[in-house]
mmCIF file of C-alpha atoms in Angstrom:
data_model
loop_
_atom_site.group_PDB
_atom_site.id
_atom_site.type_symbol
_atom_site.label_atom_id
_atom_site.label_comp_id
_atom_site.label_asym_id
_atom_site.label_seq_id
_atom_site.Cartn_x
_atom_site.Cartn_y
_atom_site.Cartn_z
ATOM 1 C CA UNK A 1 120.221 105.642 124.192
ATOM 2 C CA UNK A 2 120.467 104.479 128.028
ATOM 3 C CA UNK A 3 119.360 101.278 128.623
ATOM 4 C CA UNK A 4 116.267 102.633 130.170
ATOM 5 C CA UNK A 5 114.893 104.123 126.496
ATOM 6 C CA UNK A 6 112.694 101.541 124.699
ATOM 7 C CA UNK A 7 114.353 100.393 121.127
ATOM 8 C CA UNK A 8 112.328 102.296 118.265
ATOM 9 C CA UNK A 9 110.901 99.406 116.728
ATOM 10 C CA UNK A 10 110.119 95.818 118.482
ATOM 11 C CA UNK A 11 112.259 92.959 117.333
ATOM 12 C CA UNK A 12 110.852 89.808 115.659
ATOM 13 C CA UNK A 13 112.385 87.171 119.129
ATOM 14 C CA UNK A 14 113.260 84.568 116.229
ATOM 15 C CA UNK A 15 115.158 86.948 113.140
ATOM 16 C CA UNK A 16 114.714 90.388 115.375
ATOM 17 C CA UNK A 17 113.714 91.820 111.845
ATOM 18 C CA UNK A 18 111.777 94.564 113.017
ATOM 19 C CA UNK A 19 107.913 94.597 113.835
ATOM 20 C CA UNK A 20 105.445 96.903 114.188
ATOM 21 C CA UNK A 21 102.716 97.552 117.203
ATOM 22 C CA UNK A 22 100.807 94.221 116.156
ATOM 23 C CA UNK A 23 103.862 92.283 114.952
ATOM 24 C CA UNK A 24 103.963 92.340 111.514
ATOM 25 C CA UNK A 25 106.814 92.634 109.795
ATOM 26 C CA UNK A 26 108.283 96.297 109.281
ATOM 27 C CA UNK A 27 111.493 96.748 107.147
ATOM 28 C CA UNK A 28 113.607 100.015 108.092
ATOM 29 C CA UNK A 29 115.594 101.482 104.865
ATOM 30 C CA UNK A 30 119.268 102.156 105.716
ATOM 31 C CA UNK A 31 117.840 105.796 107.132
ATOM 32 C CA UNK A 32 116.379 104.520 109.419
ATOM 33 C CA UNK A 33 112.787 105.318 108.550
ATOM 34 C CA UNK A 34 110.204 102.647 107.847
ATOM 35 C CA UNK A 35 107.428 103.426 105.119
ATOM 36 C CA UNK A 36 104.927 101.118 103.972
ATOM 37 C CA UNK A 37 104.540 98.591 101.049
ATOM 38 C CA UNK A 38 102.108 99.472 98.195
ATOM 39 C CA UNK A 39 99.463 98.014 95.149
ATOM 40 C CA UNK A 40 97.375 98.943 93.214
ATOM 41 C CA UNK A 41 94.161 96.877 92.222
ATOM 42 C CA UNK A 42 92.026 97.023 89.353
ATOM 43 C CA UNK A 43 88.598 97.796 88.667
ATOM 44 C CA UNK A 44 87.336 96.479 85.334
ATOM 45 C CA UNK A 45 83.496 96.499 84.432
ATOM 46 C CA UNK A 46 81.308 94.749 81.809
ATOM 47 C CA UNK A 47 78.034 95.835 80.962
ATOM 48 C CA UNK A 48 75.503 92.938 79.539
ATOM 49 C CA UNK A 49 71.929 94.331 78.590
ATOM 50 C CA UNK A 50 70.621 95.838 81.800
ATOM 51 C CA UNK A 51 73.199 93.594 83.854
ATOM 52 C CA UNK A 52 76.606 95.087 85.305
ATOM 53 C CA UNK A 53 79.374 92.913 86.240
ATOM 54 C CA UNK A 54 82.705 93.219 88.055
ATOM 55 C CA UNK A 55 85.957 91.542 87.349
ATOM 56 C CA UNK A 56 87.040 89.428 90.474
ATOM 57 C CA UNK A 57 89.722 87.000 91.380
ATOM 58 C CA UNK A 58 89.315 84.263 94.406
ATOM 59 C CA UNK A 59 92.878 84.627 96.180
ATOM 60 C CA UNK A 60 94.665 81.648 95.960
ATOM 61 C CA UNK A 61 96.242 82.561 99.455
ATOM 62 C CA UNK A 62 95.932 83.902 102.788
ATOM 63 C CA UNK A 63 95.394 85.998 103.755
ATOM 64 C CA UNK A 64 91.691 85.831 103.021
ATOM 65 C CA UNK A 65 92.535 82.726 100.519
ATOM 66 C CA UNK A 66 89.441 81.498 98.592
ATOM 67 C CA UNK A 67 87.484 85.271 99.498
ATOM 68 C CA UNK A 68 86.816 87.891 96.230
ATOM 69 C CA UNK A 69 89.102 90.479 95.431
ATOM 70 C CA UNK A 70 89.525 92.629 92.826
ATOM 71 C CA UNK A 71 92.732 92.013 90.759
ATOM 72 C CA UNK A 72 95.751 93.883 92.172
ATOM 73 C CA UNK A 73 99.114 93.650 93.980
ATOM 74 C CA UNK A 74 102.507 95.218 94.673
ATOM 75 C CA UNK A 75 104.118 97.753 93.196
ATOM 76 C CA UNK A 76 107.356 96.819 91.718
ATOM 77 C CA UNK A 77 111.118 98.696 92.199
ATOM 78 C CA UNK A 78 110.846 101.519 89.564
ATOM 79 C CA UNK A 79 107.289 101.082 88.645
ATOM 80 C CA UNK A 80 104.463 103.666 88.344
ATOM 81 C CA UNK A 81 101.488 102.590 89.802
ATOM 82 C CA UNK A 82 98.853 102.930 86.624
ATOM 83 C CA UNK A 83 102.032 100.400 85.112
ATOM 84 C CA UNK A 84 101.652 98.431 88.340
ATOM 85 C CA UNK A 85 97.903 98.273 87.945
ATOM 86 C CA UNK A 86 98.234 96.875 84.380
ATOM 87 C CA UNK A 87 100.698 94.277 85.109
ATOM 88 C CA UNK A 88 98.840 92.987 88.111
ATOM 89 C CA UNK A 89 95.878 92.887 86.154
ATOM 90 C CA UNK A 90 97.404 90.938 83.028
ATOM 91 C CA UNK A 91 99.246 88.602 85.640
ATOM 92 C CA UNK A 92 95.869 87.682 87.406
ATOM 93 C CA UNK A 93 93.535 87.413 84.766
ATOM 94 C CA UNK A 94 95.211 87.404 81.617
ATOM 95 C CA UNK A 95 93.214 90.760 80.262
ATOM 96 C CA UNK A 96 94.798 93.613 78.786
ATOM 97 C CA UNK A 97 93.649 96.903 80.341
ATOM 98 C CA UNK A 98 93.944 100.221 79.574
ATOM 99 C CA UNK A 99 93.235 103.933 79.932
ATOM 100 C CA UNK A 100 93.652 103.947 84.057
ATOM 101 C CA UNK A 101 91.104 106.615 86.047
ATOM 102 C CA UNK A 102 91.810 107.236 89.644
ATOM 103 C CA UNK A 103 89.408 106.008 92.277
ATOM 104 C CA UNK A 104 90.733 106.659 95.199
ATOM 105 C CA UNK A 105 93.938 105.687 97.267
ATOM 106 C CA UNK A 106 93.445 103.264 100.742
ATOM 107 C CA UNK A 107 95.695 103.701 103.888
ATOM 108 C CA UNK A 108 94.132 102.283 106.771
ATOM 109 C CA UNK A 109 96.994 100.163 108.733
ATOM 110 C CA UNK A 110 94.887 97.699 109.474
ATOM 111 C CA UNK A 111 94.093 97.301 105.863
ATOM 112 C CA UNK A 112 96.117 94.241 105.589
ATOM 113 C CA UNK A 113 96.868 92.057 108.213
ATOM 114 C CA UNK A 114 100.618 90.750 107.258
ATOM 115 C CA UNK A 115 101.619 94.601 107.281
ATOM 116 C CA UNK A 116 101.018 98.473 106.186
ATOM 117 C CA UNK A 117 100.110 98.431 102.801
ATOM 118 C CA UNK A 118 98.489 101.386 100.675
ATOM 119 C CA UNK A 119 96.462 100.504 97.671
ATOM 120 C CA UNK A 120 95.953 103.339 95.130
ATOM 121 C CA UNK A 121 92.846 101.841 93.176
ATOM 122 C CA UNK A 122 92.032 102.499 89.492
ATOM 123 C CA UNK A 123 88.698 102.040 87.232
ATOM 124 C CA UNK A 124 90.469 100.243 84.017
ATOM 125 C CA UNK A 125 88.609 99.755 80.612
ATOM 126 C CA UNK A 126 89.266 96.427 78.861
ATOM 127 C CA UNK A 127 88.751 96.136 75.438
ATOM 128 C CA UNK A 128 88.677 92.396 74.724
ATOM 129 C CA UNK A 129 87.568 90.113 77.800
ATOM 130 C CA UNK A 130 87.964 86.566 75.896
ATOM 131 C CA UNK A 131 91.268 85.796 77.057
ATOM 132 C CA UNK A 132 89.849 85.909 80.242
ATOM 133 C CA UNK A 133 92.243 83.454 82.675
ATOM 134 C CA UNK A 134 92.883 83.307 86.433
ATOM 135 C CA UNK A 135 97.226 83.591 86.772
ATOM 136 C CA UNK A 136 100.191 84.218 89.440
ATOM 137 C CA UNK A 137 98.150 84.463 92.936
ATOM 138 C CA UNK A 138 94.500 84.032 91.668
ATOM 139 C CA UNK A 139 93.140 80.620 92.011
ATOM 140 C CA UNK A 140 90.039 81.821 89.664
ATOM 141 C CA UNK A 141 88.913 85.333 88.046
ATOM 142 C CA UNK A 142 85.679 85.294 87.205
ATOM 143 C CA UNK A 143 82.638 88.313 86.070
ATOM 144 C CA UNK A 144 80.162 88.629 89.207
ATOM 145 C CA UNK A 145 76.713 90.714 88.588
ATOM 146 C CA UNK A 146 77.261 94.003 91.151
ATOM 147 C CA UNK A 147 73.588 92.719 92.436
ATOM 148 C CA UNK A 148 75.856 89.638 93.392
ATOM 149 C CA UNK A 149 78.553 92.032 95.424
ATOM 150 C CA UNK A 150 76.664 94.243 97.360
ATOM 151 C CA UNK A 151 74.815 92.234 99.746
ATOM 152 C CA UNK A 152 77.620 90.504 101.482
ATOM 153 C CA UNK A 153 80.358 92.953 102.384
ATOM 154 C CA UNK A 154 82.172 89.215 104.053
ATOM 155 C CA UNK A 155 82.818 88.020 100.760
ATOM 156 C CA UNK A 156 85.828 90.762 100.352
ATOM 157 C CA UNK A 157 89.428 90.161 100.699
ATOM 158 C CA UNK A 158 91.132 93.189 103.046
ATOM 159 C CA UNK A 159 88.659 96.245 102.767
ATOM 160 C CA UNK A 160 87.577 95.840 99.341
ATOM 161 C CA UNK A 161 84.116 96.314 99.853
ATOM 162 C CA UNK A 162 85.257 99.617 100.856
ATOM 163 C CA UNK A 163 86.405 99.646 97.332
ATOM 164 C CA UNK A 164 83.308 98.069 95.722
ATOM 165 C CA UNK A 165 81.151 101.016 97.617
ATOM 166 C CA UNK A 166 83.640 103.212 96.114
ATOM 167 C CA UNK A 167 83.478 102.460 93.018
ATOM 168 C CA UNK A 168 80.066 101.796 92.943
ATOM 169 C CA UNK A 169 79.974 105.828 93.438
ATOM 170 C CA UNK A 170 82.627 106.086 90.708
ATOM 171 C CA UNK A 171 80.459 104.769 88.441
ATOM 172 C CA UNK A 172 77.265 106.575 89.436
ATOM 173 C CA UNK A 173 79.053 109.811 89.100
ATOM 174 C CA UNK A 174 81.142 108.812 85.760
ATOM 175 C CA UNK A 175 78.916 107.104 83.725
ATOM 176 C CA UNK A 176 80.516 103.593 82.151
#
């Protein structure tokens, strides 16, 4: 590379780690390629009478501290996405899920201000809902009626308002 060519990736002026176009950490693998991070989110729903409620967590940390989110998080190395989804559900809510069904995959590079994160979103069944307890990076876990969630997108973290709308369409198509 000549001195007049721009390097492929910018470097953080403090730690020299690679950063993307907007200044977020962008690790480069040994083969020189950058890849997005992979996360999963779980949609768990319960129905009591005519009231449909969604399991939500309030984020304990930034970004989006205090906002509502679906339980979820980053995959671990050598973990299948559906297994990571079920693990994160237990870690953040103490609920054991089963039968994850794919709702969608979300990869907008701007969905997470920290780095490029691709999310795999699942509908998950939970039999015993009595053990609900916030854990890990969830400050609070609770059931929120759908009608309270559909009016204000700003209550959600990340792009979870979009995930909620897609969950609503998934339920309308597949039932509960």
